[in-house]
């Protein structure tokens, strides 16, 4: 059976997990390499993500660190799913596959910070709002395709029920004024935001129109942080989505988010603004 080897974002995340497991075990790289009969340089390349991961190598390391069977299968499954397109995906008509990739990351994240310029964040959208957005962007979509996309988005929102996930949604006020869908759709969407803001793990902040030009005008993005994996940034634009994990890229998006937050209203003032708009819509 051929070995699976990859240098995608997924495999590099596993590299970080393996390094952390070794550090927790108190073993040096030399000790682990000697015990498993591999060179120290090979183990170093595995832990730094400078080489693709082989199932056999990862399985051997997980066995040595006495990882539980459930956690072992979870990590090996990440390696199996990894491929050369793990960080760059063409959406085309396969949008649910892109969401599946994103959902997998979201399911393990402990914090998600999402900035949106033109629309309500996907994790906070109502089904009718989602349908109206998709139809507006792709007027040729069939009813069956639309139903599938909406169902995918609604299923994705289940991550918000996780108590260990903190979700920050930063929304440009222009998205709250945009008339999406038939009469009543936007009003119900705004009221949904108000309800979601009451959850202890969800924070909503609005960048008011009075902020003028700000760092968020470059476009939407999300930053995902994990307990045992390197953080990533997710950027979606014109039919492609990009997962970024390089330190410089992440630092740039964190700076952008901080600058955007300087212009944003407080959570309380944000809900007050949304409530006012919902009453007038």
Short mmCIF file of C-alpha atoms in Angstrom, two decimals:
data_model
loop_
_atom_site.label_atom_id
_atom_site.label_comp_id
_atom_site.label_asym_id
_atom_site.label_seq_id
_atom_site.Cartn_x
_atom_site.Cartn_y
_atom_site.Cartn_z
CA UNK A 1 0.00 0.00 0.00
CA UNK A 2 1.56 3.36 -0.98
CA UNK A 3 2.53 5.75 1.76
CA UNK A 4 0.63 9.03 2.00
CA UNK A 5 2.92 12.04 2.03
CA UNK A 6 1.94 15.69 2.16
CA UNK A 7 3.26 19.13 3.06
CA UNK A 8 -0.15 20.81 3.36
CA UNK A 9 -1.38 22.99 6.19
CA UNK A 10 -2.96 19.90 7.73
CA UNK A 11 0.28 17.94 7.81
CA UNK A 12 2.19 20.90 9.24
CA UNK A 13 -0.40 21.12 12.00
CA UNK A 14 0.26 17.47 12.79
CA UNK A 15 3.99 18.28 12.88
CA UNK A 16 3.30 20.80 15.61
CA UNK A 17 1.19 18.29 17.55
CA UNK A 18 3.99 15.69 17.36
CA UNK A 19 6.56 18.18 18.63
CA UNK A 20 4.30 19.16 21.54
CA UNK A 21 3.71 15.51 22.42
CA UNK A 22 7.45 14.90 22.56
CA UNK A 23 7.99 17.96 24.74
CA UNK A 24 5.23 16.83 27.13
CA UNK A 25 6.85 13.39 27.33
CA UNK A 26 10.08 14.97 28.54
CA UNK A 27 12.07 13.16 25.84
CA UNK A 28 14.70 14.77 23.66
CA UNK A 29 14.51 14.46 19.89
CA UNK A 30 17.62 12.28 19.98
CA UNK A 31 16.04 9.87 22.49
CA UNK A 32 12.85 9.49 20.47
CA UNK A 33 14.70 9.06 17.19
CA UNK A 34 16.97 6.42 18.69
CA UNK A 35 14.04 4.51 20.21
CA UNK A 36 12.21 4.41 16.86
CA UNK A 37 15.25 3.70 14.73
CA UNK A 38 15.13 6.92 12.74
CA UNK A 39 17.73 9.62 12.35
CA UNK A 40 17.53 12.74 14.48
CA UNK A 41 17.50 14.85 11.32
CA UNK A 42 14.45 12.97 10.01
CA UNK A 43 12.56 13.55 13.26
CA UNK A 44 13.53 17.21 13.14
CA UNK A 45 12.13 17.55 9.62
CA UNK A 46 8.92 15.82 10.71
CA UNK A 47 8.47 18.13 13.69
CA UNK A 48 9.24 21.32 11.78
CA UNK A 49 7.03 20.46 8.81
CA UNK A 50 9.94 20.58 6.40
CA UNK A 51 9.05 17.20 4.97
CA UNK A 52 5.85 15.42 4.12
CA UNK A 53 4.32 13.12 6.70
CA UNK A 54 4.04 9.38 6.23
CA UNK A 55 1.29 7.47 7.97
CA UNK A 56 3.77 4.88 9.25
CA UNK A 57 6.03 7.53 10.83
CA UNK A 58 3.15 9.36 12.50
CA UNK A 59 1.62 6.11 13.78
CA UNK A 60 4.97 5.05 15.25
CA UNK A 61 5.41 8.36 17.05
CA UNK A 62 1.87 8.35 18.41
CA UNK A 63 2.39 4.82 19.69
CA UNK A 64 5.64 5.81 21.38
CA UNK A 65 3.92 8.77 23.10
CA UNK A 66 1.09 6.44 24.22
CA UNK A 67 -1.62 8.59 22.65
CA UNK A 68 -5.17 7.31 23.20
CA UNK A 69 -6.76 5.33 20.39
CA UNK A 70 -9.39 8.00 19.74
CA UNK A 71 -6.83 10.81 19.57
CA UNK A 72 -4.52 8.63 17.47
CA UNK A 73 -7.21 8.05 14.83
CA UNK A 74 -8.11 11.73 14.85
CA UNK A 75 -4.52 12.74 14.11
CA UNK A 76 -3.98 10.02 11.51
CA UNK A 77 -7.19 11.08 9.80
CA UNK A 78 -5.77 14.58 9.42
CA UNK A 79 -2.75 13.10 7.64
CA UNK A 80 -4.95 10.97 5.39
CA UNK A 81 -6.98 13.99 4.34
CA UNK A 82 -3.95 16.14 3.64
CA UNK A 83 -3.03 16.83 0.02
CA UNK A 84 -1.17 19.42 -2.04
CA UNK A 85 -4.29 21.59 -2.19
CA UNK A 86 -4.76 21.63 1.56
CA UNK A 87 -4.03 25.34 1.72
CA UNK A 88 -5.43 26.56 -1.62
CA UNK A 89 -8.81 25.42 -2.85
CA UNK A 90 -10.77 26.38 -5.95
CA UNK A 91 -14.43 26.73 -5.07
CA UNK A 92 -16.16 26.59 -8.44
CA UNK A 93 -19.28 24.46 -8.00
CA UNK A 94 -17.71 22.46 -5.19
CA UNK A 95 -18.36 25.01 -2.47
CA UNK A 96 -19.57 22.42 0.06
CA UNK A 97 -16.14 20.75 -0.15
CA UNK A 98 -14.52 24.06 0.75
CA UNK A 99 -16.88 24.45 3.66
CA UNK A 100 -16.07 20.90 4.74
CA UNK A 101 -12.40 21.87 4.93
CA UNK A 102 -13.20 25.00 6.90
CA UNK A 103 -15.66 23.20 9.19
CA UNK A 104 -12.93 20.70 10.05
CA UNK A 105 -10.69 23.53 11.25
CA UNK A 106 -13.58 25.27 13.04
CA UNK A 107 -14.46 22.06 14.88
CA UNK A 108 -11.02 22.09 16.56
CA UNK A 109 -10.62 25.83 17.08
CA UNK A 110 -10.80 27.35 20.56
CA UNK A 111 -11.18 30.88 19.21
CA UNK A 112 -12.52 32.23 15.91
CA UNK A 113 -12.28 35.91 15.06
CA UNK A 114 -14.22 36.77 11.90
CA UNK A 115 -14.37 40.17 10.21
CA UNK A 116 -16.97 40.73 7.48
CA UNK A 117 -17.31 43.76 5.24
CA UNK A 118 -20.32 43.09 2.99
CA UNK A 119 -22.31 40.30 4.64
CA UNK A 120 -23.32 38.89 8.01
CA UNK A 121 -20.71 36.30 9.14
CA UNK A 122 -21.64 32.83 7.89
CA UNK A 123 -21.77 31.36 11.40
CA UNK A 124 -24.44 33.92 12.32
CA UNK A 125 -26.60 33.85 9.19
CA UNK A 126 -30.22 32.69 9.12
CA UNK A 127 -31.13 30.12 6.49
CA UNK A 128 -33.24 32.57 4.47
CA UNK A 129 -30.48 35.18 4.54
CA UNK A 130 -27.96 32.59 3.32
CA UNK A 131 -30.29 31.54 0.51
CA UNK A 132 -30.80 35.13 -0.60
CA UNK A 133 -27.06 35.83 -0.61
CA UNK A 134 -26.22 32.70 -2.60
CA UNK A 135 -28.98 33.38 -5.15
CA UNK A 136 -27.82 36.95 -5.54
CA UNK A 137 -24.23 35.92 -6.19
CA UNK A 138 -25.07 32.96 -8.44
CA UNK A 139 -28.39 33.49 -10.17
CA UNK A 140 -27.92 30.31 -12.24
CA UNK A 141 -27.90 28.03 -9.20
CA UNK A 142 -30.52 25.27 -9.17
CA UNK A 143 -32.96 24.73 -6.32
CA UNK A 144 -31.22 21.48 -5.41
CA UNK A 145 -27.79 23.12 -5.29
CA UNK A 146 -29.17 26.00 -3.24
CA UNK A 147 -30.74 23.66 -0.71
CA UNK A 148 -27.45 21.81 -0.34
CA UNK A 149 -25.48 25.01 0.19
CA UNK A 150 -27.92 26.36 2.76
CA UNK A 151 -27.96 23.04 4.62
CA UNK A 152 -24.15 23.03 4.67
CA UNK A 153 -24.03 26.52 6.14
CA UNK A 154 -26.60 25.73 8.81
CA UNK A 155 -24.79 22.52 9.78
CA UNK A 156 -21.55 24.47 10.03
CA UNK A 157 -23.08 26.69 12.72
CA UNK A 158 -23.21 23.78 15.16
CA UNK A 159 -19.67 24.67 16.27
CA UNK A 160 -21.12 27.64 18.16
CA UNK A 161 -22.66 25.21 20.66
CA UNK A 162 -19.19 24.20 21.85
CA UNK A 163 -18.52 25.78 25.23
CA UNK A 164 -14.76 25.89 24.69
CA UNK A 165 -15.09 28.00 21.53
CA UNK A 166 -14.98 31.79 21.75
CA UNK A 167 -16.38 33.50 18.66
CA UNK A 168 -15.81 37.17 17.85
CA UNK A 169 -17.79 38.57 14.94
CA UNK A 170 -16.78 42.02 13.70
CA UNK A 171 -19.22 43.41 11.14
CA UNK A 172 -19.01 46.56 9.06
CA UNK A 173 -22.23 48.52 9.54
CA UNK A 174 -22.80 48.61 5.78
CA UNK A 175 -23.61 44.88 5.91
CA UNK A 176 -26.43 45.63 8.35
CA UNK A 177 -28.02 48.16 6.00
CA UNK A 178 -27.79 46.06 2.83
CA UNK A 179 -31.29 44.89 1.84
CA UNK A 180 -30.82 41.14 1.40
CA UNK A 181 -33.80 39.02 0.33
CA UNK A 182 -37.49 39.71 0.40
CA UNK A 183 -39.24 41.90 2.95
CA UNK A 184 -38.67 40.67 6.47
CA UNK A 185 -35.51 38.65 5.77
CA UNK A 186 -33.16 41.37 6.95
CA UNK A 187 -35.26 42.21 10.01
CA UNK A 188 -35.26 38.58 11.13
CA UNK A 189 -31.52 38.36 10.46
CA UNK A 190 -30.82 41.39 12.64
CA UNK A 191 -32.97 39.99 15.43
CA UNK A 192 -31.06 36.72 15.14
CA UNK A 193 -27.82 38.64 15.69
CA UNK A 194 -29.29 40.18 18.84
CA UNK A 195 -30.24 36.73 20.15
CA UNK A 196 -26.82 35.26 19.34
CA UNK A 197 -25.05 38.13 21.10
CA UNK A 198 -26.62 36.94 24.37
CA UNK A 199 -24.63 33.72 24.28
CA UNK A 200 -21.62 33.80 26.63
CA UNK A 201 -19.18 32.55 23.99
CA UNK A 202 -20.25 34.97 21.25
CA UNK A 203 -19.22 38.62 20.96
CA UNK A 204 -20.51 40.89 18.20
CA UNK A 205 -18.94 44.26 17.43
CA UNK A 206 -19.95 46.65 14.67
CA UNK A 207 -17.65 49.03 12.80
CA UNK A 208 -19.86 52.11 12.34
CA UNK A 209 -20.18 53.98 9.06
CA UNK A 210 -18.77 57.00 10.87
CA UNK A 211 -15.41 55.22 11.07
CA UNK A 212 -14.83 56.18 7.44
CA UNK A 213 -11.82 54.52 5.80
CA UNK A 214 -10.40 51.71 7.94
CA UNK A 215 -8.23 48.59 7.70
CA UNK A 216 -11.23 46.34 7.11
CA UNK A 217 -12.05 47.83 3.74
CA UNK A 218 -9.49 45.50 2.17
CA UNK A 219 -11.87 42.60 2.65
CA UNK A 220 -13.14 39.89 5.02
CA UNK A 221 -11.03 37.33 6.85
CA UNK A 222 -11.04 35.00 9.83
CA UNK A 223 -8.34 34.00 12.31
CA UNK A 224 -8.62 30.58 13.94
CA UNK A 225 -6.65 29.65 17.06
CA UNK A 226 -6.25 26.11 18.39
CA UNK A 227 -5.19 24.49 21.64
CA UNK A 228 -2.55 22.20 20.15
CA UNK A 229 -2.15 23.38 16.56
CA UNK A 230 -0.72 26.47 14.89
CA UNK A 231 -3.15 29.28 14.19
CA UNK A 232 -4.39 29.91 10.66
CA UNK A 233 -6.02 32.77 8.78
CA UNK A 234 -8.80 32.10 6.30
CA UNK A 235 -9.42 34.44 3.38
CA UNK A 236 -12.16 33.98 0.78
CA UNK A 237 -12.28 36.04 -2.39
CA UNK A 238 -13.76 35.72 -5.89
CA UNK A 239 -14.04 31.94 -6.17
CA UNK A 240 -10.99 30.91 -4.16
CA UNK A 241 -10.20 30.51 -0.49
CA UNK A 242 -6.82 30.65 1.15
CA UNK A 243 -5.62 29.13 4.40
CA UNK A 244 -2.54 30.96 5.72
CA UNK A 245 -0.27 29.84 8.53
CA UNK A 246 3.03 31.68 8.00
CA UNK A 247 3.90 33.88 10.98
CA UNK A 248 4.23 37.05 8.89
CA UNK A 249 0.84 36.49 7.26
CA UNK A 250 -0.86 35.82 10.59
CA UNK A 251 0.82 38.80 12.20
CA UNK A 252 -0.46 41.00 9.39
CA UNK A 253 -4.04 39.86 9.88
CA UNK A 254 -3.82 40.21 13.66
CA UNK A 255 -2.60 43.79 13.25
CA UNK A 256 -5.43 44.46 10.80
CA UNK A 257 -7.98 43.02 13.24
CA UNK A 258 -6.64 45.11 16.11
CA UNK A 259 -6.85 48.23 13.97
CA UNK A 260 -10.41 47.37 12.96
CA UNK A 261 -11.39 46.81 16.59
CA UNK A 262 -10.10 50.28 17.47
CA UNK A 263 -12.82 51.65 15.20
CA UNK A 264 -15.54 49.23 16.34
CA UNK A 265 -18.28 49.97 18.83
CA UNK A 266 -18.31 48.13 22.15
CA UNK A 267 -20.38 44.93 22.30
CA UNK A 268 -23.18 46.75 24.16
CA UNK A 269 -23.23 49.70 21.75
CA UNK A 270 -23.14 47.27 18.82
CA UNK A 271 -26.24 45.42 20.03
CA UNK A 272 -27.92 48.77 20.63
CA UNK A 273 -27.23 49.80 17.02
CA UNK A 274 -28.47 46.47 15.63
CA UNK A 275 -31.61 46.69 17.76
CA UNK A 276 -32.35 50.14 16.38
CA UNK A 277 -31.90 48.96 12.80
CA UNK A 278 -34.10 45.91 13.38
CA UNK A 279 -36.88 48.17 14.58
CA UNK A 280 -36.72 50.28 11.43
CA UNK A 281 -36.22 47.51 8.86
#
